[in-house]
Amino acid sequence: MKIIITGGAGFIGSHVVRLFVTKYPEYQIINLDALTYAGNLENLRDIENAPNYRFVKGDIADQQFVDELFAREEPDAVIHLAAESHVDRSITDPLAFVKTNVLGTVHLLNAAKNLWKPLGFEGKTFYHVSTDEVYGSLEMGPDMFTEETAYDPRSPYSASKASSDHFVRAWYHTYGLPIKLSNCSNNYGPNHFPEKLIPLAIHRIRTRQPVPVYGKGENVRDWLFVKDHATAIDAVFHKGKVGDTYNIGGVNEWQNLALIHLLCDVVDEKTGQMPGTSRQLITFVKDRAGHDLRYAIDSSKIMNELGWKPSVTFEQGLAQTVDWYLANAEWLERVTTGAYQDYYLQQYSN
Ligand code: NAD
Ligand code: TYD
């Protein structure tokens, strides 16, 4: 089987590529990635010479490129992760999200349909990886997003992902494209670009700089270790029903401030600092526009139907994550120069 994995140089994509390349030596894996600021081939150094792995640089927003790639490679499956993925960037540049997340997804859907339709779609899979943010924002309390929750996206990022989800389902109903979909909660772990909360906070604590917390730090997210998301994607790809959607989460809700306190304490412990030292770096900054209050996801369908469950507790996953960033200071330094510093100044200046 030949699989195109899009966005394989990014955070989650690199873990999915590694899992598939090492677990399925009989598969050919093509990593298709534009190498935006978020894509980094260093994430895949350990497997880049594997005989069943290849990297192709290209932009999914370029329809001709996508069509030619599919005609040339004739993939049997697509696992689609390429996206603009940061809510804050979607607020300043929404069109980039429309181009990659909406148009790019439609280009892939069309290319797959055109290639596979004459073959009757037999044995083919188009798997779209999405987010729980398409469901909108929950109040505090016991409610959770299920696969039946109505879409209610509220940021340009989540609106673009919701739109792409709708297009994926439309290609299933209209053209018979064999699709699968999953919607996952917030991931954390090694190789996470330090614009998202957890890697940004670790980077700032490590370099003894203020750690920005939006608003009062009361917003709630459900956090899943990235390697557990990769195993969930493996389960959905191989065992999920065609046309179906699976919610994936960590059953692990944290208010942002409590999470940052825990993170500060873990870093203090691992770097031999007095307990409480890093908490002094916490700085409350202007809230995000339209900041979704709470996400919580009910993963019982994937757990019951596909037998998937997270392999680590949050404490274990966070410890592994902090260890990785402390051991890979050079990775962090290389991705936080130049353009990153301009981004930080612009994003956090008021
Ligand atoms: P990321 O930003 O770390 O990586 C995205 C990758 O896509 C990068 O390698 C980038 O170079 C590539 N890319 C961007 N635009 C492209 C284009 N036009 N053509 C080709 N490649 C392009 O993102 P991530 O956090 O790894 O997220 C991966 C997917 O998982 C996304 O679809 C995202 O919506 C979804 N998701 C993420 C999370 C999370 O917590 N990070 C949670 C649920 C779902
Ligand atoms: P983020 O990692 O951007 O993920 P998402 O917005 O997709 O859930 O943010 C996680 C939470 O942390 C969210 O409530 C916003 C908040 N946050 C901060 O408080 N400070 C920051 O510097 C960032 C990037 C996020």
Short mmCIF file of N, CA, C and O in Angstrom, two decimals, residues 43-148:
data_model
loop_
_atom_site.label_atom_id
_atom_site.label_comp_id
_atom_site.label_asym_id
_atom_site.label_seq_id
_atom_site.Cartn_x
_atom_site.Cartn_y
_atom_site.Cartn_z
N ASN A 43 12.39 16.90 12.46
CA ASN A 43 11.51 16.05 13.27
C ASN A 43 11.59 14.58 12.85
O ASN A 43 11.15 13.70 13.58
N LEU A 44 12.10 14.34 11.64
CA LEU A 44 12.09 12.98 11.09
C LEU A 44 13.48 12.44 10.78
O LEU A 44 13.61 11.46 10.05
N ARG A 45 14.51 13.07 11.34
CA ARG A 45 15.89 12.66 11.07
C ARG A 45 16.12 11.16 11.25
O ARG A 45 16.82 10.52 10.47
N ASP A 46 15.52 10.60 12.31
CA ASP A 46 15.79 9.20 12.64
C ASP A 46 15.24 8.21 11.62
O ASP A 46 15.70 7.08 11.54
N ILE A 47 14.27 8.63 10.81
CA ILE A 47 13.69 7.67 9.85
C ILE A 47 13.85 8.12 8.40
O ILE A 47 13.36 7.46 7.49
N GLU A 48 14.57 9.24 8.18
CA GLU A 48 14.57 9.81 6.81
C GLU A 48 15.23 8.89 5.78
O GLU A 48 14.95 9.01 4.60
N ASN A 49 16.07 7.95 6.24
CA ASN A 49 16.69 7.03 5.27
C ASN A 49 16.00 5.67 5.21
O ASN A 49 16.52 4.75 4.57
N ALA A 50 14.87 5.54 5.85
CA ALA A 50 14.15 4.25 5.80
C ALA A 50 13.75 3.96 4.36
O ALA A 50 13.34 4.88 3.63
N PRO A 51 13.87 2.69 3.93
CA PRO A 51 13.60 2.37 2.52
C PRO A 51 12.14 2.59 2.11
O PRO A 51 11.86 2.75 0.92
N ASN A 52 11.24 2.62 3.08
CA ASN A 52 9.81 2.77 2.74
C ASN A 52 9.32 4.20 2.96
O ASN A 52 8.12 4.45 3.08
N TYR A 53 10.26 5.17 3.05
CA TYR A 53 9.88 6.56 3.31
C TYR A 53 10.44 7.49 2.25
O TYR A 53 11.59 7.35 1.83
N ARG A 54 9.62 8.45 1.82
CA ARG A 54 10.08 9.50 0.91
C ARG A 54 9.44 10.82 1.28
O ARG A 54 8.27 10.85 1.72
N PHE A 55 10.17 11.91 1.07
CA PHE A 55 9.61 13.25 1.29
C PHE A 55 9.39 13.95 -0.04
O PHE A 55 10.26 13.91 -0.92
N VAL A 56 8.23 14.58 -0.18
CA VAL A 56 7.95 15.40 -1.36
C VAL A 56 7.55 16.78 -0.88
O VAL A 56 6.61 16.91 -0.08
N LYS A 57 8.25 17.80 -1.35
CA LYS A 57 7.90 19.17 -0.95
C LYS A 57 6.86 19.72 -1.91
O LYS A 57 7.04 19.65 -3.12
N GLY A 58 5.75 20.23 -1.38
CA GLY A 58 4.73 20.80 -2.24
C GLY A 58 3.59 21.38 -1.44
O GLY A 58 3.41 21.06 -0.26
N ASP A 59 2.83 22.24 -2.13
CA ASP A 59 1.77 23.01 -1.49
C ASP A 59 0.41 22.44 -1.91
O ASP A 59 0.09 22.42 -3.10
N ILE A 60 -0.39 22.01 -0.96
CA ILE A 60 -1.69 21.43 -1.32
C ILE A 60 -2.66 22.49 -1.87
O ILE A 60 -3.69 22.14 -2.46
N ALA A 61 -2.33 23.76 -1.67
CA ALA A 61 -3.17 24.82 -2.24
C ALA A 61 -2.93 24.99 -3.75
O ALA A 61 -3.65 25.72 -4.41
N ASP A 62 -1.92 24.29 -4.27
CA ASP A 62 -1.57 24.34 -5.69
C ASP A 62 -2.21 23.12 -6.38
O ASP A 62 -1.68 22.01 -6.32
N GLN A 63 -3.34 23.39 -7.04
CA GLN A 63 -4.13 22.29 -7.59
C GLN A 63 -3.36 21.46 -8.63
O GLN A 63 -3.40 20.22 -8.61
N GLN A 64 -2.62 22.17 -9.49
CA GLN A 64 -1.89 21.45 -10.55
C GLN A 64 -0.83 20.53 -9.94
O GLN A 64 -0.68 19.37 -10.36
N PHE A 65 -0.14 21.04 -8.94
CA PHE A 65 0.87 20.22 -8.27
C PHE A 65 0.22 18.96 -7.68
O PHE A 65 0.72 17.84 -7.83
N VAL A 66 -0.90 19.14 -7.01
CA VAL A 66 -1.57 18.00 -6.36
C VAL A 66 -2.03 16.98 -7.41
O VAL A 66 -1.79 15.77 -7.27
N ASP A 67 -2.63 17.47 -8.49
CA ASP A 67 -3.11 16.56 -9.55
C ASP A 67 -1.95 15.76 -10.15
O ASP A 67 -2.05 14.54 -10.35
N GLU A 68 -0.86 16.46 -10.42
CA GLU A 68 0.29 15.77 -11.03
C GLU A 68 0.91 14.75 -10.08
O GLU A 68 1.31 13.66 -10.48
N LEU A 69 0.97 15.12 -8.81
CA LEU A 69 1.53 14.19 -7.82
C LEU A 69 0.70 12.90 -7.75
O LEU A 69 1.24 11.79 -7.75
N PHE A 70 -0.63 13.04 -7.72
CA PHE A 70 -1.49 11.86 -7.63
C PHE A 70 -1.39 11.02 -8.90
O PHE A 70 -1.35 9.78 -8.83
N ALA A 71 -1.32 11.68 -10.06
CA ALA A 71 -1.21 10.94 -11.32
C ALA A 71 0.11 10.16 -11.35
O ALA A 71 0.17 9.03 -11.82
N ARG A 72 1.18 10.78 -10.85
CA ARG A 72 2.51 10.16 -10.89
C ARG A 72 2.64 9.04 -9.86
O ARG A 72 3.13 7.96 -10.15
N GLU A 73 2.18 9.28 -8.65
CA GLU A 73 2.41 8.34 -7.54
C GLU A 73 1.34 7.27 -7.41
O GLU A 73 1.58 6.22 -6.82
N GLU A 74 0.13 7.56 -7.86
CA GLU A 74 -1.00 6.62 -7.73
C GLU A 74 -1.10 6.05 -6.32
O GLU A 74 -1.01 4.82 -6.12
N PRO A 75 -1.30 6.90 -5.31
CA PRO A 75 -1.40 6.40 -3.94
C PRO A 75 -2.68 5.58 -3.75
O PRO A 75 -3.66 5.77 -4.47
N ASP A 76 -2.64 4.68 -2.76
CA ASP A 76 -3.84 3.90 -2.40
C ASP A 76 -4.62 4.59 -1.28
O ASP A 76 -5.77 4.26 -1.04
N ALA A 77 -3.93 5.47 -0.55
CA ALA A 77 -4.58 6.10 0.60
C ALA A 77 -3.96 7.46 0.87
O ALA A 77 -2.81 7.72 0.48
N VAL A 78 -4.74 8.29 1.53
CA VAL A 78 -4.26 9.60 1.98
C VAL A 78 -4.59 9.73 3.46
O VAL A 78 -5.70 9.37 3.89
N ILE A 79 -3.60 10.17 4.24
CA ILE A 79 -3.90 10.59 5.62
C ILE A 79 -3.56 12.07 5.65
O ILE A 79 -2.40 12.46 5.50
N HIS A 80 -4.59 12.88 5.82
CA HIS A 80 -4.45 14.32 5.58
C HIS A 80 -4.35 15.11 6.89
O HIS A 80 -5.35 15.27 7.59
N LEU A 81 -3.12 15.57 7.16
CA LEU A 81 -2.91 16.40 8.36
C LEU A 81 -2.45 17.81 8.03
O LEU A 81 -2.43 18.67 8.92
N ALA A 82 -2.00 18.05 6.80
CA ALA A 82 -1.46 19.39 6.48
C ALA A 82 -2.52 20.44 6.77
O ALA A 82 -3.66 20.32 6.34
N ALA A 83 -2.12 21.46 7.49
CA ALA A 83 -3.06 22.55 7.81
C ALA A 83 -2.29 23.72 8.39
O ALA A 83 -1.19 23.57 8.90
N GLU A 84 -2.91 24.88 8.31
CA GLU A 84 -2.54 25.97 9.20
C GLU A 84 -3.28 25.65 10.49
O GLU A 84 -4.48 25.39 10.48
N SER A 85 -2.54 25.65 11.62
CA SER A 85 -3.13 25.02 12.82
C SER A 85 -3.21 25.92 14.05
O SER A 85 -3.67 25.47 15.09
N HIS A 86 -2.77 27.19 13.94
CA HIS A 86 -2.73 27.99 15.18
C HIS A 86 -3.83 29.06 15.19
O HIS A 86 -3.85 29.94 14.32
N VAL A 87 -4.70 28.99 16.18
CA VAL A 87 -5.86 29.90 16.30
C VAL A 87 -5.41 31.36 16.24
O VAL A 87 -6.01 32.18 15.53
N ASP A 88 -4.36 31.72 16.98
CA ASP A 88 -3.94 33.13 17.01
C ASP A 88 -3.54 33.63 15.62
O ASP A 88 -3.85 34.75 15.24
N ARG A 89 -2.84 32.79 14.87
CA ARG A 89 -2.45 33.20 13.51
C ARG A 89 -3.69 33.31 12.62
O ARG A 89 -3.72 34.12 11.70
N SER A 90 -4.72 32.50 12.89
CA SER A 90 -5.93 32.57 12.06
C SER A 90 -6.67 33.88 12.29
O SER A 90 -7.43 34.32 11.43
N ILE A 91 -6.45 34.49 13.45
CA ILE A 91 -7.11 35.76 13.74
C ILE A 91 -6.44 36.89 12.96
O ILE A 91 -7.12 37.80 12.48
N THR A 92 -5.13 36.79 12.77
CA THR A 92 -4.44 37.86 12.02
C THR A 92 -4.40 37.59 10.52
O THR A 92 -4.32 38.52 9.74
N ASP A 93 -4.47 36.32 10.09
CA ASP A 93 -4.36 36.02 8.65
C ASP A 93 -5.33 34.89 8.27
O ASP A 93 -4.91 33.79 7.91
N PRO A 94 -6.65 35.18 8.31
CA PRO A 94 -7.62 34.10 8.05
C PRO A 94 -7.51 33.49 6.66
O PRO A 94 -7.76 32.30 6.49
N LEU A 95 -7.11 34.28 5.67
CA LEU A 95 -7.10 33.77 4.30
C LEU A 95 -6.12 32.61 4.11
O LEU A 95 -6.39 31.68 3.34
N ALA A 96 -5.00 32.67 4.83
CA ALA A 96 -4.04 31.56 4.73
C ALA A 96 -4.71 30.25 5.17
O ALA A 96 -4.40 29.17 4.65
N PHE A 97 -5.65 30.35 6.11
CA PHE A 97 -6.36 29.16 6.62
C PHE A 97 -7.37 28.66 5.60
O PHE A 97 -7.58 27.46 5.46
N VAL A 98 -8.00 29.61 4.89
CA VAL A 98 -8.94 29.21 3.85
C VAL A 98 -8.17 28.50 2.73
O VAL A 98 -8.60 27.44 2.24
N LYS A 99 -7.01 29.06 2.36
CA LYS A 99 -6.25 28.48 1.24
C LYS A 99 -5.81 27.05 1.56
O LYS A 99 -6.06 26.13 0.79
N THR A 100 -5.14 26.87 2.67
CA THR A 100 -4.60 25.53 2.96
C THR A 100 -5.69 24.58 3.45
O THR A 100 -5.85 23.47 2.95
N ASN A 101 -6.46 25.02 4.43
CA ASN A 101 -7.37 24.08 5.11
C ASN A 101 -8.60 23.76 4.27
O ASN A 101 -9.10 22.63 4.30
N VAL A 102 -9.11 24.76 3.53
CA VAL A 102 -10.32 24.52 2.74
C VAL A 102 -9.94 24.13 1.30
O VAL A 102 -10.17 23.00 0.87
N LEU A 103 -9.31 25.09 0.59
CA LEU A 103 -8.95 24.80 -0.81
C LEU A 103 -8.03 23.59 -0.92
O LEU A 103 -8.22 22.72 -1.76
N GLY A 104 -7.01 23.56 -0.07
CA GLY A 104 -6.04 22.45 -0.12
C GLY A 104 -6.73 21.11 0.07
O GLY A 104 -6.45 20.13 -0.64
N THR A 105 -7.68 21.05 1.01
CA THR A 105 -8.40 19.80 1.25
C THR A 105 -9.24 19.42 0.02
O THR A 105 -9.26 18.25 -0.39
N VAL A 106 -9.89 20.40 -0.58
CA VAL A 106 -10.72 20.11 -1.76
C VAL A 106 -9.83 19.63 -2.93
O VAL A 106 -10.21 18.70 -3.66
N HIS A 107 -8.65 20.22 -3.07
CA HIS A 107 -7.73 19.74 -4.12
C HIS A 107 -7.38 18.27 -3.91
O HIS A 107 -7.37 17.47 -4.85
N LEU A 108 -7.11 17.90 -2.68
CA LEU A 108 -6.76 16.50 -2.38
C LEU A 108 -7.96 15.58 -2.63
O LEU A 108 -7.81 14.49 -3.19
N LEU A 109 -9.15 16.03 -2.20
CA LEU A 109 -10.36 15.22 -2.41
C LEU A 109 -10.58 14.97 -3.91
O LEU A 109 -10.87 13.84 -4.33
N ASN A 110 -10.45 16.04 -4.69
CA ASN A 110 -10.66 15.90 -6.14
C ASN A 110 -9.65 14.98 -6.78
O ASN A 110 -10.00 14.13 -7.60
N ALA A 111 -8.39 15.14 -6.38
CA ALA A 111 -7.33 14.32 -6.98
C ALA A 111 -7.56 12.85 -6.63
O ALA A 111 -7.42 11.96 -7.48
N ALA A 112 -7.95 12.58 -5.39
CA ALA A 112 -8.21 11.20 -4.97
C ALA A 112 -9.41 10.63 -5.72
O ALA A 112 -9.38 9.50 -6.22
N LYS A 113 -10.47 11.43 -5.81
CA LYS A 113 -11.67 10.96 -6.53
C LYS A 113 -11.35 10.66 -7.99
O LYS A 113 -11.73 9.61 -8.52
N ASN A 114 -10.63 11.57 -8.64
CA ASN A 114 -10.32 11.37 -10.07
C ASN A 114 -9.45 10.13 -10.30
O ASN A 114 -9.62 9.42 -11.28
N LEU A 115 -8.54 9.88 -9.36
CA LEU A 115 -7.65 8.71 -9.50
C LEU A 115 -8.38 7.41 -9.20
O LEU A 115 -8.19 6.40 -9.87
N TRP A 116 -9.22 7.42 -8.18
CA TRP A 116 -9.78 6.17 -7.66
C TRP A 116 -11.14 5.79 -8.27
O TRP A 116 -11.51 4.62 -8.25
N LYS A 117 -11.88 6.77 -8.79
CA LYS A 117 -13.23 6.46 -9.31
C LYS A 117 -13.17 5.40 -10.42
O LYS A 117 -13.95 4.44 -10.40
N PRO A 118 -12.26 5.55 -11.41
CA PRO A 118 -12.22 4.52 -12.47
C PRO A 118 -11.89 3.13 -11.92
O PRO A 118 -12.16 2.13 -12.58
N LEU A 119 -11.32 3.06 -10.70
CA LEU A 119 -10.98 1.76 -10.09
C LEU A 119 -12.08 1.28 -9.15
O LEU A 119 -11.92 0.30 -8.41
N GLY A 120 -13.20 2.04 -9.13
CA GLY A 120 -14.33 1.66 -8.27
C GLY A 120 -14.05 1.89 -6.79
O GLY A 120 -14.74 1.34 -5.94
N PHE A 121 -13.04 2.68 -6.47
CA PHE A 121 -12.68 3.03 -5.08
C PHE A 121 -12.29 1.82 -4.24
O PHE A 121 -12.13 1.93 -3.03
N GLU A 122 -12.10 0.68 -4.84
CA GLU A 122 -11.83 -0.57 -4.12
C GLU A 122 -10.52 -0.48 -3.31
O GLU A 122 -9.45 -0.22 -3.86
N GLY A 123 -10.61 -0.69 -2.00
CA GLY A 123 -9.43 -0.71 -1.13
C GLY A 123 -8.78 0.64 -0.91
O GLY A 123 -7.64 0.71 -0.43
N LYS A 124 -9.46 1.73 -1.25
CA LYS A 124 -8.87 3.07 -1.11
C LYS A 124 -9.41 3.76 0.15
O LYS A 124 -10.53 3.48 0.57
N THR A 125 -8.61 4.67 0.69
CA THR A 125 -9.04 5.39 1.90
C THR A 125 -8.56 6.84 1.85
O THR A 125 -7.37 7.09 1.60
N PHE A 126 -9.46 7.76 2.12
CA PHE A 126 -9.11 9.16 2.33
C PHE A 126 -9.44 9.49 3.78
O PHE A 126 -10.61 9.57 4.16
N TYR A 127 -8.40 9.65 4.59
CA TYR A 127 -8.59 9.88 6.03
C TYR A 127 -8.25 11.33 6.36
O TYR A 127 -7.11 11.77 6.17
N HIS A 128 -9.23 12.04 6.86
CA HIS A 128 -9.07 13.47 7.18
C HIS A 128 -8.94 13.65 8.69
O HIS A 128 -9.81 13.23 9.45
N VAL A 129 -7.85 14.28 9.10
CA VAL A 129 -7.58 14.47 10.53
C VAL A 129 -8.05 15.87 10.93
O VAL A 129 -7.57 16.87 10.38
N SER A 130 -8.99 15.92 11.88
CA SER A 130 -9.55 17.23 12.24
C SER A 130 -9.53 17.44 13.76
O SER A 130 -8.91 16.67 14.51
N THR A 131 -10.19 18.50 14.17
CA THR A 131 -10.08 18.98 15.54
C THR A 131 -11.44 19.02 16.24
O THR A 131 -12.47 19.15 15.58
N ASP A 132 -11.41 18.96 17.57
CA ASP A 132 -12.66 19.10 18.33
C ASP A 132 -13.16 20.55 18.31
O ASP A 132 -14.30 20.82 18.70
N GLU A 133 -12.31 21.48 17.83
CA GLU A 133 -12.71 22.89 17.88
C GLU A 133 -13.86 23.20 16.92
O GLU A 133 -14.51 24.23 17.04
N VAL A 134 -14.13 22.27 15.97
CA VAL A 134 -15.27 22.47 15.05
C VAL A 134 -16.60 22.49 15.81
O VAL A 134 -17.58 23.04 15.34
N TYR A 135 -16.62 21.88 17.01
CA TYR A 135 -17.88 21.79 17.76
C TYR A 135 -18.19 23.07 18.54
O TYR A 135 -19.26 23.18 19.15
N GLY A 136 -17.23 24.00 18.60
CA GLY A 136 -17.50 25.26 19.28
C GLY A 136 -16.98 25.27 20.70
O GLY A 136 -15.92 24.70 20.98
N SER A 137 -17.70 25.93 21.59
CA SER A 137 -17.22 26.13 22.96
C SER A 137 -18.27 25.64 23.95
O SER A 137 -19.46 25.89 23.77
N LEU A 138 -17.82 24.95 25.00
CA LEU A 138 -18.74 24.45 26.04
C LEU A 138 -18.71 25.37 27.26
O LEU A 138 -17.70 26.02 27.55
N GLU A 139 -19.82 25.39 27.99
CA GLU A 139 -19.84 26.02 29.32
C GLU A 139 -19.09 25.11 30.28
O GLU A 139 -18.88 23.93 29.99
N MET A 140 -18.75 25.65 31.47
CA MET A 140 -18.19 24.80 32.51
C MET A 140 -19.27 23.78 32.90
O MET A 140 -20.46 24.13 32.93
N GLY A 141 -18.89 22.55 33.22
CA GLY A 141 -19.88 21.55 33.61
C GLY A 141 -19.55 20.22 32.97
O GLY A 141 -18.45 20.02 32.48
N PRO A 142 -20.51 19.31 32.99
CA PRO A 142 -20.21 17.95 32.57
C PRO A 142 -20.35 17.69 31.06
O PRO A 142 -19.96 16.63 30.58
N ASP A 143 -20.90 18.66 30.30
CA ASP A 143 -21.15 18.39 28.87
C ASP A 143 -19.85 18.10 28.12
O ASP A 143 -18.80 18.65 28.44
N MET A 144 -19.97 17.22 27.13
CA MET A 144 -18.81 16.89 26.28
C MET A 144 -19.25 16.87 24.82
O MET A 144 -20.42 16.63 24.52
N PHE A 145 -18.29 17.05 23.92
CA PHE A 145 -18.58 16.90 22.49
C PHE A 145 -18.67 15.41 22.15
O PHE A 145 -17.79 14.63 22.50
N THR A 146 -19.76 15.04 21.47
CA THR A 146 -19.84 13.69 20.92
C THR A 146 -19.81 13.81 19.39
O THR A 146 -19.84 14.92 18.85
N GLU A 147 -19.81 12.68 18.70
CA GLU A 147 -19.80 12.70 17.24
C GLU A 147 -21.10 13.31 16.70
O GLU A 147 -21.16 13.69 15.53
N GLU A 148 -22.14 13.39 17.56
CA GLU A 148 -23.42 13.94 17.10
C GLU A 148 -23.56 15.44 17.39
O GLU A 148 -24.52 16.08 16.96
#
